[in-house]
Every structure is written in structure tokens, then in C-alpha cells.
GROMACS .gro file of C-alpha atoms in nm:
model
  363
    1MET     CA    1   2.823  -2.893  -1.101
    2LEU     CA    2   2.957  -2.715  -0.790
    3ASN     CA    3   2.866  -2.370  -0.713
    4MET     CA    4   3.165  -2.174  -0.591
    5SER     CA    5   2.989  -1.862  -0.495
    6LEU     CA    6   2.906  -1.812  -0.124
    7ASP     CA    7   2.601  -1.616  -0.001
    8PRO     CA    8   2.686  -1.342   0.280
    9LYS     CA    9   2.628  -1.580   0.574
   10GLN     CA   10   2.862  -1.815   0.442
   11ASN     CA   11   3.146  -1.556   0.332
   12ARG     CA   12   3.121  -1.426   0.703
   13MET     CA   13   3.177  -1.777   0.824
   14ILE     CA   14   3.494  -1.821   0.626
   15GLY     CA   15   3.631  -1.456   0.648
   16GLU     CA   16   3.524  -1.277   0.975
   17LEU     CA   17   3.486  -1.575   1.217
   18ALA     CA   18   3.854  -1.663   1.084
   19ALA     CA   19   3.950  -1.331   1.218
   20VAL     CA   20   3.782  -1.378   1.530
   21ALA     CA   21   3.893  -1.722   1.577
   22THR     CA   22   4.263  -1.594   1.528
   23ASP     CA   23   4.215  -1.326   1.784
   24LEU     CA   24   4.069  -1.624   2.040
   25ARG     CA   25   4.409  -1.829   1.985
   26LYS     CA   26   4.558  -1.673   2.270
   27PHE     CA   27   4.302  -1.888   2.486
   28ALA     CA   28   4.418  -2.218   2.343
   29ARG     CA   29   4.679  -2.332   2.590
   30GLU     CA   30   4.461  -2.248   2.917
   31ALA     CA   31   4.174  -2.430   2.731
   32GLU     CA   32   4.415  -2.722   2.677
   33GLU     CA   33   4.534  -2.679   3.044
   34ALA     CA   34   4.197  -2.678   3.193
   35GLY     CA   35   3.986  -2.925   2.990
   36LYS     CA   36   3.723  -2.687   2.887
   37VAL     CA   37   3.666  -2.392   2.664
   38PRO     CA   38   3.749  -2.032   2.838
   39GLN     CA   39   3.438  -1.826   2.914
   40ALA     CA   40   3.602  -1.549   2.714
   41VAL     CA   41   3.604  -1.747   2.422
   42ARG     CA   42   3.231  -1.839   2.464
   43VAL     CA   43   3.101  -1.496   2.525
   44ALA     CA   44   3.308  -1.394   2.203
   45LEU     CA   45   3.173  -1.657   1.984
   46ASP     CA   46   2.825  -1.608   2.146
   47GLU     CA   47   2.812  -1.243   2.046
   48PHE     CA   48   2.971  -1.349   1.658
   49GLY     CA   49   2.663  -1.563   1.616
   50LEU     CA   50   2.759  -1.953   1.498
   51PRO     CA   51   2.542  -2.180   1.282
   52GLY     CA   52   2.313  -2.371   1.479
   53ALA     CA   53   2.262  -2.118   1.754
   54ASP     CA   54   1.929  -2.184   1.792
   55GLY     CA   55   1.996  -2.552   1.796
   56PHE     CA   56   1.932  -2.617   1.420
   57ALA     CA   57   1.575  -2.546   1.493
   58SER     CA   58   1.518  -2.325   1.194
   59GLY     CA   59   1.653  -2.600   0.966
   60VAL     CA   60   1.944  -2.783   0.835
   61GLU     CA   61   1.941  -2.661   0.488
   62ASP     CA   62   2.298  -2.474   0.520
   63ALA     CA   63   2.537  -2.746   0.550
   64VAL     CA   64   2.804  -2.475   0.389
   65SER     CA   65   2.773  -2.275   0.674
   66PHE     CA   66   2.791  -2.537   0.943
   67CYS     CA   67   3.119  -2.672   0.777
   68LEU     CA   68   3.292  -2.302   0.714
   69ALA     CA   69   3.226  -2.233   1.085
   70ALA     CA   70   3.401  -2.562   1.175
   71GLU     CA   71   3.712  -2.498   0.963
   72SER     CA   72   3.732  -2.093   1.097
   73LEU     CA   73   3.716  -2.195   1.453
   74ALA     CA   74   4.025  -2.439   1.413
   75TRP     CA   75   4.198  -2.134   1.352
   76ALA     CA   76   4.192  -2.055   1.695
   77ASP     CA   77   4.268  -2.415   1.832
   78ALA     CA   78   4.128  -2.767   1.713
   79GLY     CA   79   4.046  -2.856   2.071
   80ILE     CA   80   3.789  -2.514   2.111
   81ALA     CA   81   3.666  -2.616   1.724
   82TYR     CA   82   3.605  -2.978   1.844
   83SER     CA   83   3.420  -2.873   2.179
   84TRP     CA   84   3.184  -2.648   1.963
   85LEU     CA   85   3.151  -2.957   1.700
   86ALA     CA   86   3.070  -3.251   1.880
   87SER     CA   87   2.788  -3.044   2.033
   88ARG     CA   88   2.671  -2.955   1.693
   89GLN     CA   89   2.694  -3.263   1.540
   90VAL     CA   90   2.439  -3.433   1.760
   91ALA     CA   91   2.210  -3.083   1.754
   92TRP     CA   92   2.226  -3.135   1.339
   93ILE     CA   93   2.141  -3.506   1.340
   94ILE     CA   94   1.823  -3.447   1.596
   95ALA     CA   95   1.719  -3.166   1.401
   96THR     CA   96   1.771  -3.390   1.040
   97CYS     CA   97   1.612  -3.714   1.185
   98GLY     CA   98   1.446  -3.648   1.551
   99THR     CA   99   1.078  -3.671   1.606
  100GLU     CA  100   0.881  -3.362   1.690
  101GLU     CA  101   0.900  -3.453   2.016
  102GLN     CA  102   1.267  -3.491   2.049
  103LYS     CA  103   1.344  -3.212   1.865
  104ALA     CA  104   1.093  -2.972   2.093
  105LYS     CA  105   1.283  -3.125   2.384
  106TRP     CA  106   1.647  -3.095   2.292
  107LEU     CA  107   1.723  -2.848   2.027
  108PRO     CA  108   1.593  -2.533   2.280
  109ARG     CA  109   1.866  -2.699   2.518
  110PHE     CA  110   2.103  -2.693   2.214
  111ALA     CA  111   2.022  -2.315   2.182
  112LYS     CA  112   2.068  -2.204   2.557
  113ASP     CA  113   2.462  -2.341   2.511
  114PRO     CA  114   2.658  -2.342   2.191
  115PHE     CA  115   2.909  -2.590   2.379
  116MET     CA  116   2.636  -2.796   2.538
  117PRO     CA  117   2.818  -3.157   2.602
  118ALA     CA  118   2.650  -3.439   2.370
  119SER     CA  119   2.807  -3.722   2.273
  120LEU     CA  120   2.768  -3.893   1.937
  121PHE     CA  121   2.848  -4.271   1.891
  122LEU     CA  122   2.925  -4.297   1.541
  123TYR     CA  123   3.301  -4.417   1.465
  124GLU     CA  124   3.392  -4.767   1.534
  125GLY     CA  125   3.760  -4.713   1.518
  126ARG     CA  126   3.867  -4.936   1.222
  127GLY     CA  127   3.776  -4.731   0.936
  128ALA     CA  128   3.435  -4.819   0.919
  129THR     CA  129   3.191  -4.601   0.767
  130PRO     CA  130   2.857  -4.508   0.915
  131SER     CA  131   2.678  -4.759   0.674
  132GLU     CA  132   2.888  -5.015   0.762
  133THR     CA  133   2.870  -5.012   1.144
  134ASP     CA  134   2.833  -5.337   1.356
  135THR     CA  135   2.651  -5.188   1.654
  136LYS     CA  136   2.316  -5.355   1.670
  137ILE     CA  137   1.953  -5.179   1.777
  138GLN     CA  138   1.707  -5.444   1.818
  139ARG     CA  139   1.366  -5.426   1.903
  140LYS     CA  140   1.265  -5.639   2.209
  141GLY     CA  141   0.867  -5.619   2.318
  142ASN     CA  142   0.812  -5.242   2.368
  143HIS     CA  143   1.195  -5.121   2.436
  144LEU     CA  144   1.489  -5.133   2.213
  145VAL     CA  145   1.844  -5.291   2.326
  146VAL     CA  146   2.162  -5.149   2.213
  147ASN     CA  147   2.507  -5.347   2.198
  148GLY     CA  148   2.813  -5.213   2.039
  149TYR     CA  149   3.161  -5.076   2.023
  150LYS     CA  150   3.242  -4.704   1.926
  151SER     CA  151   3.596  -4.563   1.922
  152PRO     CA  152   3.629  -4.246   1.985
  153VAL     CA  153   3.323  -4.044   2.146
  154MET     CA  154   3.382  -3.706   2.268
  155TYR     CA  155   3.216  -3.580   2.592
  156PRO     CA  156   3.156  -3.963   2.687
  157ASN     CA  157   2.969  -3.811   3.061
  158ALA     CA  158   2.707  -3.618   2.853
  159GLU     CA  159   2.316  -3.683   2.967
  160LEU     CA  160   2.279  -3.684   2.605
  161ALA     CA  161   2.398  -3.944   2.347
  162VAL     CA  162   2.271  -3.985   1.996
  163ILE     CA  163   2.400  -4.376   1.898
  164ILE     CA  164   2.420  -4.507   1.552
  165GLY     CA  165   2.358  -4.870   1.448
  166ARG     CA  166   2.164  -5.090   1.271
  167ASP     CA  167   1.806  -5.198   1.335
  168ASP     CA  168   1.681  -5.584   1.286
  169ASP     CA  169   1.647  -5.535   0.920
  170GLY     CA  170   1.997  -5.411   0.883
  171LYS     CA  171   1.888  -5.090   0.828
  172LEU     CA  172   2.108  -4.763   0.926
  173THR     CA  173   1.934  -4.627   1.216
  174ALA     CA  174   1.987  -4.399   1.543
  175VAL     CA  175   1.855  -4.368   1.907
  176ILE     CA  176   1.877  -4.104   2.163
  177ALA     CA  177   2.011  -4.218   2.505
  178GLU     CA  178   1.963  -4.003   2.822
  179ASN     CA  179   2.182  -4.079   3.084
  180PRO     CA  180   2.278  -4.415   2.956
  181GLY     CA  181   2.454  -4.553   3.291
  182ASP     CA  182   2.614  -4.847   3.364
  183ALA     CA  183   2.516  -5.026   3.042
  184VAL     CA  184   2.807  -4.817   2.869
  185THR     CA  185   3.149  -4.835   2.966
  186PHE     CA  186   3.444  -4.600   2.865
  187LYS     CA  187   3.809  -4.668   2.824
  188ALA     CA  188   3.995  -4.318   2.871
  189GLU     CA  189   4.348  -4.241   2.854
  190GLU     CA  190   4.548  -4.257   3.183
  191THR     CA  191   4.514  -3.923   3.379
  192GLY     CA  192   4.799  -3.688   3.218
  193ARG     CA  193   4.859  -3.863   2.942
  194ARG     CA  194   4.603  -3.757   2.658
  195LEU     CA  195   4.819  -3.605   2.363
  196ALA     CA  196   4.629  -3.327   2.272
  197MET     CA  197   4.251  -3.158   2.200
  198THR     CA  198   4.191  -3.192   2.609
  199ALA     CA  199   3.962  -2.902   2.582
  200CYS     CA  200   3.702  -3.150   2.426
  201PRO     CA  201   3.660  -3.413   2.683
  202SER     CA  202   3.706  -3.790   2.477
  203ALA     CA  203   3.699  -4.149   2.538
  204LEU     CA  204   3.887  -4.390   2.359
  205GLU     CA  205   3.686  -4.662   2.379
  206ALA     CA  206   3.261  -4.705   2.458
  207ARG     CA  207   3.132  -5.072   2.496
  208ILE     CA  208   2.747  -5.061   2.503
  209THR     CA  209   2.596  -5.376   2.655
  210ASP     CA  210   2.194  -5.430   2.649
  211LEU     CA  211   2.155  -5.092   2.670
  212ALA     CA  212   1.757  -5.066   2.721
  213LEU     CA  213   1.573  -4.779   2.583
  214PRO     CA  214   1.232  -4.703   2.538
  215ALA     CA  215   1.063  -4.765   2.210
  216ASP     CA  216   1.002  -4.370   2.145
  217ALA     CA  217   1.414  -4.308   2.159
  218ALA     CA  218   1.428  -4.448   1.793
  219MET     CA  219   1.500  -4.137   1.573
  220GLU     CA  220   1.368  -4.121   1.169
  221SER     CA  221   1.603  -4.339   0.937
  222GLU     CA  222   1.510  -4.099   0.646
  223GLY     CA  223   1.821  -3.854   0.599
  224LEU     CA  224   2.027  -3.994   0.830
  225LEU     CA  225   2.304  -4.114   0.626
  226GLY     CA  226   2.328  -3.766   0.460
  227ALA     CA  227   2.323  -3.601   0.794
  228LEU     CA  228   2.595  -3.797   0.928
  229THR     CA  229   2.818  -3.743   0.586
  230THR     CA  230   2.787  -3.356   0.686
  231CYS     CA  231   2.913  -3.419   1.022
  232ARG     CA  232   3.200  -3.569   0.894
  233MET     CA  233   3.247  -3.299   0.649
  234ALA     CA  234   3.249  -3.059   0.930
  235HIS     CA  235   3.511  -3.318   1.084
  236SER     CA  236   3.747  -3.266   0.787
  237ALA     CA  237   3.670  -2.915   0.766
  238VAL     CA  238   3.833  -2.890   1.143
  239CYS     CA  239   4.144  -3.083   0.998
  240ILE     CA  240   4.128  -2.794   0.686
  241GLY     CA  241   4.133  -2.488   0.937
  242THR     CA  242   4.405  -2.667   1.141
  243ALA     CA  243   4.656  -2.707   0.889
  244ALA     CA  244   4.571  -2.397   0.696
  245ALA     CA  245   4.610  -2.171   1.025
  246ALA     CA  246   4.968  -2.360   1.109
  247THR     CA  247   5.061  -2.300   0.738
  248ARG     CA  248   4.995  -1.897   0.781
  249TYR     CA  249   5.143  -1.891   1.112
  250ALA     CA  250   5.443  -2.075   0.954
  251GLY     CA  251   5.462  -1.807   0.678
  252ASP     CA  252   5.419  -1.514   0.898
  253TYR     CA  253   5.731  -1.624   1.078
  254ALA     CA  254   5.918  -1.679   0.747
  255ARG     CA  255   5.878  -1.316   0.662
  256GLU     CA  256   6.024  -1.213   1.015
  257ARG     CA  257   6.307  -1.446   1.033
  258THR     CA  258   6.622  -1.387   0.821
  259ALA     CA  259   6.920  -1.603   0.733
  260PHE     CA  260   7.177  -1.521   0.470
  261GLY     CA  261   7.067  -1.152   0.448
  262LYS     CA  262   6.687  -1.193   0.375
  263PRO     CA  263   6.352  -1.342   0.481
  264ILE     CA  264   6.341  -1.722   0.471
  265ILE     CA  265   6.036  -1.723   0.257
  266ALA     CA  266   6.248  -1.569  -0.005
  267PHE     CA  267   6.388  -1.911  -0.034
  268GLN     CA  268   6.221  -2.170  -0.269
  269GLY     CA  269   6.265  -2.423  -0.027
  270VAL     CA  270   6.069  -2.259   0.239
  271SER     CA  271   5.804  -2.067   0.004
  272PHE     CA  272   5.676  -2.373  -0.215
  273PRO     CA  273   5.569  -2.587   0.032
  274LEU     CA  274   5.399  -2.336   0.212
  275THR     CA  275   5.233  -2.248  -0.128
  276ASP     CA  276   5.143  -2.608  -0.205
  277LEU     CA  277   4.961  -2.649   0.140
  278LEU     CA  278   4.788  -2.323   0.109
  279ILE     CA  279   4.651  -2.427  -0.274
  280GLU     CA  280   4.558  -2.766  -0.109
  281ALA     CA  281   4.336  -2.607   0.185
  282ASP     CA  282   4.137  -2.409  -0.086
  283ALA     CA  283   4.145  -2.744  -0.267
  284LEU     CA  284   3.989  -2.949   0.000
  285ARG     CA  285   3.748  -2.727   0.140
  286LEU     CA  286   3.580  -2.707  -0.223
  287SER     CA  287   3.590  -3.064  -0.218
  288VAL     CA  288   3.400  -3.054   0.122
  289LEU     CA  289   3.145  -2.798  -0.014
  290ASP     CA  290   3.105  -2.994  -0.331
  291VAL     CA  291   2.994  -3.324  -0.080
  292VAL     CA  292   2.763  -3.147   0.106
  293THR     CA  293   2.618  -2.947  -0.188
  294ALA     CA  294   2.584  -3.236  -0.470
  295ASP     CA  295   2.271  -3.356  -0.582
  296ILE     CA  296   2.326  -3.773  -0.553
  297SER     CA  297   2.237  -4.046  -0.365
  298PRO     CA  298   2.326  -4.053   0.037
  299GLU     CA  299   2.520  -4.353  -0.082
  300GLU     CA  300   2.747  -4.156  -0.334
  301GLN     CA  301   2.757  -3.875  -0.105
  302GLU     CA  302   2.919  -4.105   0.155
  303ARG     CA  303   3.160  -4.274  -0.090
  304ARG     CA  304   3.271  -3.951  -0.224
  305ALA     CA  305   3.296  -3.820   0.159
  306ASN     CA  306   3.538  -4.122   0.233
  307VAL     CA  307   3.778  -3.986   0.016
  308VAL     CA  308   3.773  -3.632   0.128
  309VAL     CA  309   3.814  -3.747   0.515
  310ALA     CA  310   4.131  -3.949   0.392
  311GLU     CA  311   4.288  -3.644   0.228
  312ALA     CA  312   4.199  -3.432   0.521
  313ASN     CA  313   4.368  -3.652   0.772
  314GLN     CA  314   4.699  -3.649   0.531
  315PHE     CA  315   4.641  -3.264   0.497
  316VAL     CA  316   4.648  -3.217   0.872
  317ALA     CA  317   4.926  -3.438   0.918
  318ASP     CA  318   5.146  -3.256   0.643
  319GLY     CA  319   5.072  -2.886   0.757
  320ALA     CA  320   5.153  -2.942   1.120
  321ARG     CA  321   5.464  -3.126   1.040
  322GLU     CA  322   5.571  -2.846   0.787
  323GLY     CA  323   5.459  -2.593   1.005
  324VAL     CA  324   5.721  -2.752   1.311
  325GLN     CA  325   5.991  -2.837   1.061
  326LEU     CA  326   5.993  -2.461   0.905
  327MET     CA  327   6.027  -2.295   1.228
  328GLY     CA  328   6.306  -2.528   1.325
  329ALA     CA  329   6.358  -2.523   1.731
  330ALA     CA  330   6.103  -2.217   1.754
  331GLY     CA  331   5.840  -2.472   1.639
  332ILE     CA  332   5.829  -2.719   1.899
  333VAL     CA  333   5.831  -2.480   2.248
  334THR     CA  334   5.523  -2.334   2.399
  335ASP     CA  335   5.609  -1.955   2.269
  336HIS     CA  336   5.456  -2.086   1.943
  337PRO     CA  337   5.127  -2.279   1.845
  338GLN     CA  338   5.276  -2.488   1.590
  339GLU     CA  339   5.380  -2.770   1.838
  340ARG     CA  340   5.017  -2.810   2.011
  341VAL     CA  341   4.916  -2.786   1.612
  342TYR     CA  342   5.162  -3.084   1.561
  343ARG     CA  343   5.014  -3.257   1.884
  344ASN     CA  344   4.643  -3.200   1.769
  345ALA     CA  345   4.716  -3.334   1.414
  346ALA     CA  346   4.795  -3.680   1.543
  347VAL     CA  347   4.456  -3.663   1.731
  348LEU     CA  348   4.241  -3.521   1.474
  349ALA     CA  349   4.380  -3.786   1.187
  350SER     CA  350   4.282  -4.055   1.377
  351ILE     CA  351   3.915  -3.991   1.439
  352ASP     CA  352   3.788  -4.075   1.114
  353PHE     CA  353   4.048  -4.309   0.980
  354ASP     CA  354   4.032  -4.589   0.720
  355PRO     CA  355   4.332  -4.781   0.660
  356LEU     CA  356   4.232  -4.908   0.366
  357ILE     CA  357   4.190  -4.607   0.178
  358SER     CA  358   4.415  -4.350   0.359
  359GLU     CA  359   4.782  -4.278   0.297
  360LEU     CA  360   4.851  -4.130   0.608
  361SER     CA  361   5.194  -4.092   0.725
  362ILE     CA  362   5.329  -3.863   1.018
  363ARG     CA  363   5.678  -3.831   0.926
   0.00000   0.00000   0.00000
């Protein structure tokens, strides 16, 4: 049964951090235009103290704080949130499944930079869950050879990458690749054509061809599926935070905007959809926490996660659309965050998307 009580640290992630992130929203446009997280945002979040500030060297027992922090950061901007999340996902996996040597090498580097570029080669762009990956990691002599396709990949040019695939026995496994070089080719959007979330660099596709790695690049398989599920729930949390923030912003606007002699939020056609969305945000947050805390098998945990991801994808699309529609013309000008949120929603919903179980529609 889900324990809905949060400890003080977890409450801080959903309360105080959301307030800090809301104040940092003013830097979202700068982050989008510059293609990186502004220094002022880095300083503020470093002072706050996010989960994984030590690179998760102290452990990965608190998946709840990890997901709540991802949700709250999205109140600033999805691109800023993902710049942090993409880095911490890799740190989480290394802290969970890395060898002692791998942890000793990389976790201190994550501790030095909360936004340290790191690539997670996980998604395969066609609704495949981690347990269904087609990427092959084969042992040949005294080294490993990786072949596969991934889409999308954040921080494609990072020095450090964790690649998820299957070994010779078909078992889910992962390897660390340092500076993969020409064995990995990326396809990115044309310059100036990327829709949104430009604060976090990404590539649409990555093709891995005969990437040779030393044998000690292999990570431990135990706990890997659970770690990947936690990372996917943190992604869902960004979707939830993005939609919830847009809904709250639209509600505040509706209190100030008047029509027919009263604030438009007084009309049921305005207030009811906003209320529904805020209730759905709470429900989805509980679903995320249920997945990461449930005492069940990793396979069942993944099955539940698939449903939550699909619901979070639809929720961020719905929340972004309602935010724009409620504000009318004001929703599509850059004076307000809603137009950026609407663009971000399309990108977020496409990252971990399974067309077989999702009813996603962006109307």
C-alpha cells in the first residue's frame, strides 16, 4: 500500500523547491535562447541543494525525493528541468549498478557539477520499454562490442554515456562509454528548427555501429531494470510539473482577467477544467510515487510504469493546451510562459512514447 506521508526532505522538494523554481521561471527564455542553463539558475539550485548533489554517492534509497525534485524544477521550465534530470539519470544508474571502480571515477565528478553533461542511451523511439531493447552488447574476446539505435539522446556530445542493451544471453545490461567517437553517429534537427527545450542539448537519433569497449566498461545487471524505471518516473514527474505549473499560471491569469463584470475564473467553463487538471496532477504524482516505492518485482514495476508514462504524456499535452486556450491571444505571445509550455509539451510527450498504450492527442 502506498504510504502518502512524506518526510521533511521530501516535503521540501515539493514545497520549497517549487517556489524557488517558480522564481527562476524568469530565466527560462534566456535558457532557451542560449541553449544552456543560465549561471544564476545554477547558483540558486546549488544553494538549495538538490537530490544527487553528491552524485548519489550516499545511496539511491530515496527515489521519492528524486522524482519530486524533477517535478518541482519543471515549474521553472521543462528545458531547465531536463538539463538537470538527464545528468542525474546517468548518475543514478551508475550509483545503482556501477562497479566500485566506476563509482569512484564518476560520482565525484557528478558531485562537482549538478548539470554535468552525460548521455543515457535508453529509448529506441518506437515505444520499446527498457526490457524490450534491441541494442546488442556482445562480448568478443577481451572487449565488448555495441550495436544499436537510440532515439532521442540528451547531451549527445557528452564525454560520458551509459548505453542500455542486451548481452549475448539476451539479458538486460548496461555499459559505460567514454568519448564513443565515430562509432556513434547522431542526427539532430536542422539549425533553428528545434521546437522546444533547447536548454538541454539533444539528438533525434543515435546509431551505434561496432562500438568497441573494454570489458571493464560493463556494469552490474542487478537492479538495472528498477533503476531505469525510476529514471522513467522522474521523466513523468517533469511532465506533471510542467502541466501543473501551466495550470496554476492560467488560474492566476483567470483571477485577474475580467469578462461580463467578473473574473473569468468565476465561470464554470473556466474553473472546472482547471480544477480537473490540478486534481489529475495530484493523482499522477501519487501514481509515480506508488511505482517507485512499491515492493513488487522489477518486471511488474515496469509494467505499472508504462501506464503512468502514457498518462503523464497525455496530461502534459492537455495541461499545455488548456493553458493556451484559456488565455486566448495572451497564451500565444512570449509575454507569458504558456506558448513555451505548449511547445515543450510536444517534445516531452515524445521522449518516452508508446503508441500501443497511449491515447496521446494534441488537439
